[in-house]
Coordinates of C-alpha atoms and ligand atoms in Angstrom, one line a residue:
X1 CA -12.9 -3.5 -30.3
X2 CA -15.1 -4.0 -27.6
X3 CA -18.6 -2.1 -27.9
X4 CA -19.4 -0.2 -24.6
X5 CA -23.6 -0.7 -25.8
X6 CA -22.8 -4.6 -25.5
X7 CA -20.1 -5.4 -23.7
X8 CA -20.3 -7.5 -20.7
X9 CA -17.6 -6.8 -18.1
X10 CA -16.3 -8.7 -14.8
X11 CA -14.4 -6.9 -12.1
X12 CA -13.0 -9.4 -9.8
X13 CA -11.8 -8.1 -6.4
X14 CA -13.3 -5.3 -4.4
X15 CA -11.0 -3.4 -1.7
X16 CA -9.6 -0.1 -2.4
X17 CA -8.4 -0.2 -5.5
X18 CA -10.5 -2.7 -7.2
X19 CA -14.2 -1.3 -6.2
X20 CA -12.8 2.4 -7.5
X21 CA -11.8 0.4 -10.8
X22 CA -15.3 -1.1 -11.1
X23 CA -16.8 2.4 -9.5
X24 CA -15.2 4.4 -12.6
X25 CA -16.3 1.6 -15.0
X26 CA -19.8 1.9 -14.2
X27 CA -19.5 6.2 -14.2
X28 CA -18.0 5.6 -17.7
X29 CA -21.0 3.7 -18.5
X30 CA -19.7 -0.4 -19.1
X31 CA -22.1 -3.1 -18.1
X32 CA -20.0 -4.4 -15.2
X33 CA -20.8 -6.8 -12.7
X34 CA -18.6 -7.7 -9.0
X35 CA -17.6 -10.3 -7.3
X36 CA -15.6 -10.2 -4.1
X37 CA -14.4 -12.9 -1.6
X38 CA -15.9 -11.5 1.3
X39 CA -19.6 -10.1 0.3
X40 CA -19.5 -6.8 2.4
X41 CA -17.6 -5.0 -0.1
X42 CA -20.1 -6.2 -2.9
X43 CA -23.4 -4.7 -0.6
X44 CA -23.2 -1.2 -2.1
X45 CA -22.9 -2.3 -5.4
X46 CA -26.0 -4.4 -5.3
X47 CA -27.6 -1.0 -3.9
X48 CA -26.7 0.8 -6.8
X49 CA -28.4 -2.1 -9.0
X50 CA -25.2 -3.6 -10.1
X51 CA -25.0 -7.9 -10.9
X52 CA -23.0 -9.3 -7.8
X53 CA -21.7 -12.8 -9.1
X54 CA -22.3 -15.8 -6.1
X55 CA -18.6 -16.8 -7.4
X56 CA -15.9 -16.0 -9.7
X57 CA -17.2 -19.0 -12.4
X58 CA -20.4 -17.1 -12.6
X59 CA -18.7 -13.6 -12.4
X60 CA -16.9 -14.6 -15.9
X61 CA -19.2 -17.1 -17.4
X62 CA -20.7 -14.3 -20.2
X63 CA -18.1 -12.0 -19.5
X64 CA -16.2 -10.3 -22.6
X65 CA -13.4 -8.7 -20.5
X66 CA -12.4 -9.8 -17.2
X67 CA -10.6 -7.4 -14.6
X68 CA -8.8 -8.8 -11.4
X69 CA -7.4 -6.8 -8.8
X70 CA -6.6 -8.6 -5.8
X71 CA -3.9 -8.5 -3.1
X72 CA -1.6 -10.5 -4.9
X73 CA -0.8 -13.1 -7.8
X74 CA -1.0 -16.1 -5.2
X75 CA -4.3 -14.7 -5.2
X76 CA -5.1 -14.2 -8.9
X77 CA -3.6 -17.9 -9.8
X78 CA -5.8 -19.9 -6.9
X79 CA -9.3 -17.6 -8.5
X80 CA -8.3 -18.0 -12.2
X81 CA -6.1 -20.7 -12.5
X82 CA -8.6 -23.6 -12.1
X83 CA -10.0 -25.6 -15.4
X84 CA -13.7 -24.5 -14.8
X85 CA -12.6 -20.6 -14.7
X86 CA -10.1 -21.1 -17.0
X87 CA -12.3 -22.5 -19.7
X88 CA -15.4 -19.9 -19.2
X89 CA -12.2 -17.5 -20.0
X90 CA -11.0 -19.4 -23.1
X91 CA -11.3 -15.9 -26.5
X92 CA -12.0 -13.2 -23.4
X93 CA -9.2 -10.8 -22.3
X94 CA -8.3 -10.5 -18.8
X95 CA -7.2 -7.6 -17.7
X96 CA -5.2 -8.1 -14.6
X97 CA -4.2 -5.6 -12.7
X98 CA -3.3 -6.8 -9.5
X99 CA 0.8 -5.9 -8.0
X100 CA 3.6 -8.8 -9.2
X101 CA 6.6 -9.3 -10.0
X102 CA 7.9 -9.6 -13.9
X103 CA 8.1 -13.5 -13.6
X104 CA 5.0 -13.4 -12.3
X105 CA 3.7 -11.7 -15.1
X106 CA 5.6 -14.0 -17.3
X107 CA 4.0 -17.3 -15.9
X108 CA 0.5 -15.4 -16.1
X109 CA 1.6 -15.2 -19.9
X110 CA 2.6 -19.0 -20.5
X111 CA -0.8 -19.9 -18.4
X112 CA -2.8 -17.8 -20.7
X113 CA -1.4 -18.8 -23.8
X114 CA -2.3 -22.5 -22.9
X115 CA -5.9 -21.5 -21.8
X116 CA -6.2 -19.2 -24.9
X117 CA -7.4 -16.3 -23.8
X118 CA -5.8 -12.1 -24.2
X119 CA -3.8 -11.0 -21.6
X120 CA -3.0 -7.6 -20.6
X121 CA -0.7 -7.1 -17.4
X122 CA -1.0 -3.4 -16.2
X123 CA 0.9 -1.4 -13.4
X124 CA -1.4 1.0 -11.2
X125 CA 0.7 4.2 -11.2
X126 CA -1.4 5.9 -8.3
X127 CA -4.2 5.3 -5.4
X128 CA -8.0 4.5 -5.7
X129 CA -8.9 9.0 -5.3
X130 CA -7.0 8.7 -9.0
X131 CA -9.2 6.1 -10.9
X132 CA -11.4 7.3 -12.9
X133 CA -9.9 10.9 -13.0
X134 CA -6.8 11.9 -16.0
X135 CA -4.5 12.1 -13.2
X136 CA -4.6 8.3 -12.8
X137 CA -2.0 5.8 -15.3
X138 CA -2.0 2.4 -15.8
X139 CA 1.1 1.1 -17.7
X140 CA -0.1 -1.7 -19.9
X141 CA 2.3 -4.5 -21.4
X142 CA 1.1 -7.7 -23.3
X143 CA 0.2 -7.5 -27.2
X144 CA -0.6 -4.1 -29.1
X145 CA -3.6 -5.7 -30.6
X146 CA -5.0 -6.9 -27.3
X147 CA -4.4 -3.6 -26.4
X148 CA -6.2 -1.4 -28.8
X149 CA -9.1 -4.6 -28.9
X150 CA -10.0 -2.8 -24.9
X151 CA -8.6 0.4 -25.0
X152 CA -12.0 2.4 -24.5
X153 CA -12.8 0.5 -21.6
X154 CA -9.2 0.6 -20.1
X155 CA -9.5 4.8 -20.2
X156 CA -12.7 4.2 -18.6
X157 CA -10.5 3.1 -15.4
X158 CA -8.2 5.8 -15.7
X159 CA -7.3 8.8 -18.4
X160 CA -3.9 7.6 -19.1
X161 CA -3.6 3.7 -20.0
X162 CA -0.2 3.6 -21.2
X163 CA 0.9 1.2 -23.8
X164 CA 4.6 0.0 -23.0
X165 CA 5.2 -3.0 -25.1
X166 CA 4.9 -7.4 -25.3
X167 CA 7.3 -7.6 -23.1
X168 CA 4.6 -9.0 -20.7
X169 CA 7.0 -8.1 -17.5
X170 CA 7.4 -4.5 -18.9
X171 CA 4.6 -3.0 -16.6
X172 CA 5.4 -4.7 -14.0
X173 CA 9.8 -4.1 -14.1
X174 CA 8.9 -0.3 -14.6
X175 CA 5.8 -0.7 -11.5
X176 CA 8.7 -1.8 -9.6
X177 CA 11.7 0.4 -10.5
X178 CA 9.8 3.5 -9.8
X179 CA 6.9 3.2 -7.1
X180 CA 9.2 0.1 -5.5
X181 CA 12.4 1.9 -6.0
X182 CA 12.9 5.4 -6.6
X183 CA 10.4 6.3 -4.3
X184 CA 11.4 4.5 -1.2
X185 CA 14.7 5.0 -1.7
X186 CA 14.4 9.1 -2.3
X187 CA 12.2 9.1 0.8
X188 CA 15.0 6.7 2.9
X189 CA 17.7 9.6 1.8
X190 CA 15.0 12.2 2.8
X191 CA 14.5 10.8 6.1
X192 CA 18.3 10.3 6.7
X193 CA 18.9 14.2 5.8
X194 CA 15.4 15.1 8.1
X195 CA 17.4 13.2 11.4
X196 CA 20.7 15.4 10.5
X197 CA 18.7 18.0 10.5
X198 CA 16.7 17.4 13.5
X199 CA 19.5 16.3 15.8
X200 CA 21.7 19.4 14.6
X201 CA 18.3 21.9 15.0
X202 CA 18.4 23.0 11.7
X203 CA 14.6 23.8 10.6
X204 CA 13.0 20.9 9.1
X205 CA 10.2 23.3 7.0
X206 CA 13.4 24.9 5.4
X207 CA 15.0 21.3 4.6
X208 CA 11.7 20.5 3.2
X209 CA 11.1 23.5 1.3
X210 CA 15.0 22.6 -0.1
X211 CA 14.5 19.4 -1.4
X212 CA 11.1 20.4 -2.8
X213 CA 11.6 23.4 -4.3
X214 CA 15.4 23.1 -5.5
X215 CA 16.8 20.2 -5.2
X216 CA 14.5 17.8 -7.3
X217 CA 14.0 19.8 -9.6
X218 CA 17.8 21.3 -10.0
X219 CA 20.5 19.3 -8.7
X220 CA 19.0 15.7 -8.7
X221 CA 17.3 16.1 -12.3
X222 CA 20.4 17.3 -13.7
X223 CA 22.2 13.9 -12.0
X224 CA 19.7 12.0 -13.4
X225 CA 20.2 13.1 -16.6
X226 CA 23.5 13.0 -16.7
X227 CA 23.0 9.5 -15.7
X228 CA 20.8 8.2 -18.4
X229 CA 23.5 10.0 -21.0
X230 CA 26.4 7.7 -18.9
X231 CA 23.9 4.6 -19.2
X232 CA 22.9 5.2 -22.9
X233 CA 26.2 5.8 -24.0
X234 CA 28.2 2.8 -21.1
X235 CA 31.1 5.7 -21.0
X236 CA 30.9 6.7 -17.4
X237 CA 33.9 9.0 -17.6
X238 CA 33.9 12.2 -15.5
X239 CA 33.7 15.1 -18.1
X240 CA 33.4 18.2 -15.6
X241 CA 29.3 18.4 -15.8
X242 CA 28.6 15.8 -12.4
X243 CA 31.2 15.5 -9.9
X244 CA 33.4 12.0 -9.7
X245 CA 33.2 9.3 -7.6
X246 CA 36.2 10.1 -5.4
X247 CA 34.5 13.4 -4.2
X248 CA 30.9 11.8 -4.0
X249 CA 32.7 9.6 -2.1
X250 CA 34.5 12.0 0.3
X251 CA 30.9 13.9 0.7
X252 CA 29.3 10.9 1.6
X253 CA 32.1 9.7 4.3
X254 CA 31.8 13.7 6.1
X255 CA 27.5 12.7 6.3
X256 CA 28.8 9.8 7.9
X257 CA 31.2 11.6 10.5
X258 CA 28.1 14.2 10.7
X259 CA 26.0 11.7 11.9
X260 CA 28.0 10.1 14.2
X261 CA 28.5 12.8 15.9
X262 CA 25.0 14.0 16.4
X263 CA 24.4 10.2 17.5
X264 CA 21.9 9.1 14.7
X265 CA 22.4 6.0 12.9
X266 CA 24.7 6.4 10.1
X267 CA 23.4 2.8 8.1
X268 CA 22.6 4.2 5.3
X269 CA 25.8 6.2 4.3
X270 CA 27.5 2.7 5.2
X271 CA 25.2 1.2 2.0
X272 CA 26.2 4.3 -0.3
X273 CA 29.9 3.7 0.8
X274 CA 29.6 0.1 -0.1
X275 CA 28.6 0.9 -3.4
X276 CA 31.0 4.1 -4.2
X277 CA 34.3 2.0 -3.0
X278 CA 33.8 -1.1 -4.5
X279 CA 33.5 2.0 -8.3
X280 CA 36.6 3.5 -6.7
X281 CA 38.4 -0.4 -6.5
X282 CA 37.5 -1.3 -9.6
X283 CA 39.3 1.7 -11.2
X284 CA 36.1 4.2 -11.4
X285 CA 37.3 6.7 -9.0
X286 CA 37.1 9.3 -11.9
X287 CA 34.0 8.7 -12.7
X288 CA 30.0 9.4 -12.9
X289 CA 27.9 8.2 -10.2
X290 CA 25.9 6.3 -13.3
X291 CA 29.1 3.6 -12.8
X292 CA 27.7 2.5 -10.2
X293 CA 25.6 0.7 -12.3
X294 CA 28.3 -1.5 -13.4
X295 CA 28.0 -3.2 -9.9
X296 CA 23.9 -3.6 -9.9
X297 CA 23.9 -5.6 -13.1
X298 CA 26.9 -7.7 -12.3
X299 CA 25.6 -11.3 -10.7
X300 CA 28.6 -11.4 -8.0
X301 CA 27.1 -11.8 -4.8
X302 CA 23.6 -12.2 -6.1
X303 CA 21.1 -13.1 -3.4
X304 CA 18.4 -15.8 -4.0
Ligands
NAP401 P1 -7.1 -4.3 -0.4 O1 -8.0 -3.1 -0.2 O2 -6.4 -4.9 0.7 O3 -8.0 -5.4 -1.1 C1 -7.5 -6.7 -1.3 C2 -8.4 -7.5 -2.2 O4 -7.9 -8.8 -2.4 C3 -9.8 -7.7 -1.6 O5 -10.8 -7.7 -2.6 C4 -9.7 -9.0 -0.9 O6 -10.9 -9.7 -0.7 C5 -8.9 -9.8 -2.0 N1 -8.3 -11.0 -1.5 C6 -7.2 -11.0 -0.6 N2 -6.9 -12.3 -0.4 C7 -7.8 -13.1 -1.1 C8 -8.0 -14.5 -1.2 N3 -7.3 -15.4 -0.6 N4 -9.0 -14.9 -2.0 C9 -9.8 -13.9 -2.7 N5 -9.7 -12.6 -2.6 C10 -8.7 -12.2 -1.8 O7 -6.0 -4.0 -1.5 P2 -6.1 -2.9 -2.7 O8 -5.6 -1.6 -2.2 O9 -7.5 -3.0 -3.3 O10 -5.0 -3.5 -3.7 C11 -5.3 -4.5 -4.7 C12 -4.1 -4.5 -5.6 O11 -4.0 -3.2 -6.2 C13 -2.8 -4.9 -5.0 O12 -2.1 -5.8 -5.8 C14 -2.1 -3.6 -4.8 O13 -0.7 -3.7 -4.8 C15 -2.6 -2.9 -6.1 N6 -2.5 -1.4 -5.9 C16 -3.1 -0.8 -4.9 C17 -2.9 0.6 -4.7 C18 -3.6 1.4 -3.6 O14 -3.2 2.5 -3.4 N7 -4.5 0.8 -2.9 C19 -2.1 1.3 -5.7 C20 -1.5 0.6 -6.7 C21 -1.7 -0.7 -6.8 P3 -11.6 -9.5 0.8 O15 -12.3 -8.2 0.7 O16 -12.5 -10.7 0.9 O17 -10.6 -9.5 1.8

């Protein structure tokens, strides 16, 4: 376990998200010292007394637990993964924390285990004004032991650091599937409904107020559960809870018509058509939306 009294830690990266990290880590009272490519960011550190490393070899040279938060893993593999760093990291744990992809996190794995040093990939569920506070989560993956070995200092950065398993691309699938996917895509259909709603003069605060106060949290969390049931049990059959594909289908083809007529673009009722024809073709007219699934994990058409 590492001993906040003795501890040395290195934050490595210091926009937005990586000076709150190292901000909360030095309000939860770590030993931490900075290091930023461009040495503005590092200034009111060095006023507050903190170590400001010349260069990232000297930031982790001594260092018990390295964090890295940069723009991106191009960025983390040209700081870390030269022999000099890599060898003054050789028995530390890094902590890296910076947005990638699940292969990413995967290479970051094998390149570890060859170095030797702990690895814990974490997703930042959240922005900077939530780091240091409860309302803040990081999703860790990468082993349970590393996990516990830094687990004070990682609820030093925020109240909920969530263990989700070795499956080192864990954090980063589930970083992905929600802040990279659920919530674009619920504020794409949002946006679509708000130009209906516009071009047709129908209040937007009431459409707001809609989706907010009864659609979330009625019709589209019922879906959604229904969903996961249809995933868990891979028996999309229409039982009478949802609706079936065929009407979801018809629904979708009158927003289409609707938005033709008020001039908008209808594109993305074109996508959702795609998608609810090719169920229907393959013989899942009757069933849940969740068949749709079917079509997302098959390979045909994949895209490089
Ligand atoms: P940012 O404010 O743009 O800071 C980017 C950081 O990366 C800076 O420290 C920058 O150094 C450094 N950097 C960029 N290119 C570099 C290079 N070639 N060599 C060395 N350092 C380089 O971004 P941020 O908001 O802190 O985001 C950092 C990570 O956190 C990203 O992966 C982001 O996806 C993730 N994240 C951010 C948020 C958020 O709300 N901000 C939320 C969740 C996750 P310079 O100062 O020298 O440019």
């Amino acid at each position: 376990m590492v001993d906040k009294q003795t501890a040395q830690v290195a934050v490595l990266g210091l926009g937005e998200m990586g000076a709150a990290l190292a901000r909360a880590l030095i309000a939860d009272h770590w030993c931490v010292r900075v290091w930023n490519r461009s040495a503005g960011k590092a200034e009111p550190f060095a006023r507050q007394g903190v170590a400001v490393a010349a260069n990232v070899l000297d930031a982790v040279t001594g260092a018990d637990v390295v964090v890295v938060c940069v723009a991106d893993y191009a960025t983390v593999s040209a700081l870390l993964h030269r022999e000099d760093v890599a060898s003054a990291l050789r028995g530390k744990v890094l902590v890296q924390l910076t947005t990638r992809t699940p292969s990413e996190a995967r290479a970051s794995e094998a390149w570890a285990k060859a170095v030797g040093l702990a690895l814990l990939e974490g997703a930042i569920q959240g922005y900077p004004m939530h780091i240091g506070t409860d309302q803040g989560a990081i999703l860790y993956s990468g082993t349970r032991a590393t996990f516990d070995r830094v687990e004070s200092l990682l609820r030093g950065m925020t109240g909920q650091a969530l263990y989700i398993s070795d499956k080192i691309g864990s954090s980063a699938a589930l970083d992905l599937a929600m802040a990279g996917t659920v919530v674009p895509g619920a504020t794409l259909a949002f946006l679509n409904g708000a130009a209906l709603c516009q071009a047709e003069g129908a209040p937007l605060e009431v459409y707001r107020d809609l989706v907010e106060g009864n659609l979330f949290p009625g019709l589209i969390a019922a879906t959604l559960a229904l969903s996961v049931e249809k995933l868990a049990s891979g028996n999309y059959a229409y039982t009478g809870e949802g609706a079936p594909i065929d009407a979801w289908y018809g629904g979708i083809k009158m927003v289409r018509q609707a938005m033709c007529d008020a001039r908008i673009n209808p594109e993305w009722t074109d996508r959702v058509l795609a998608y609810l024809g090719r169920a229907m073709e393959t013989g899942h007219g009757q069933s849940e939306m969740a068949a749709v699934f079917e079509q997302i994990i098959s390979t045909e058409g994949q895209v490089a």
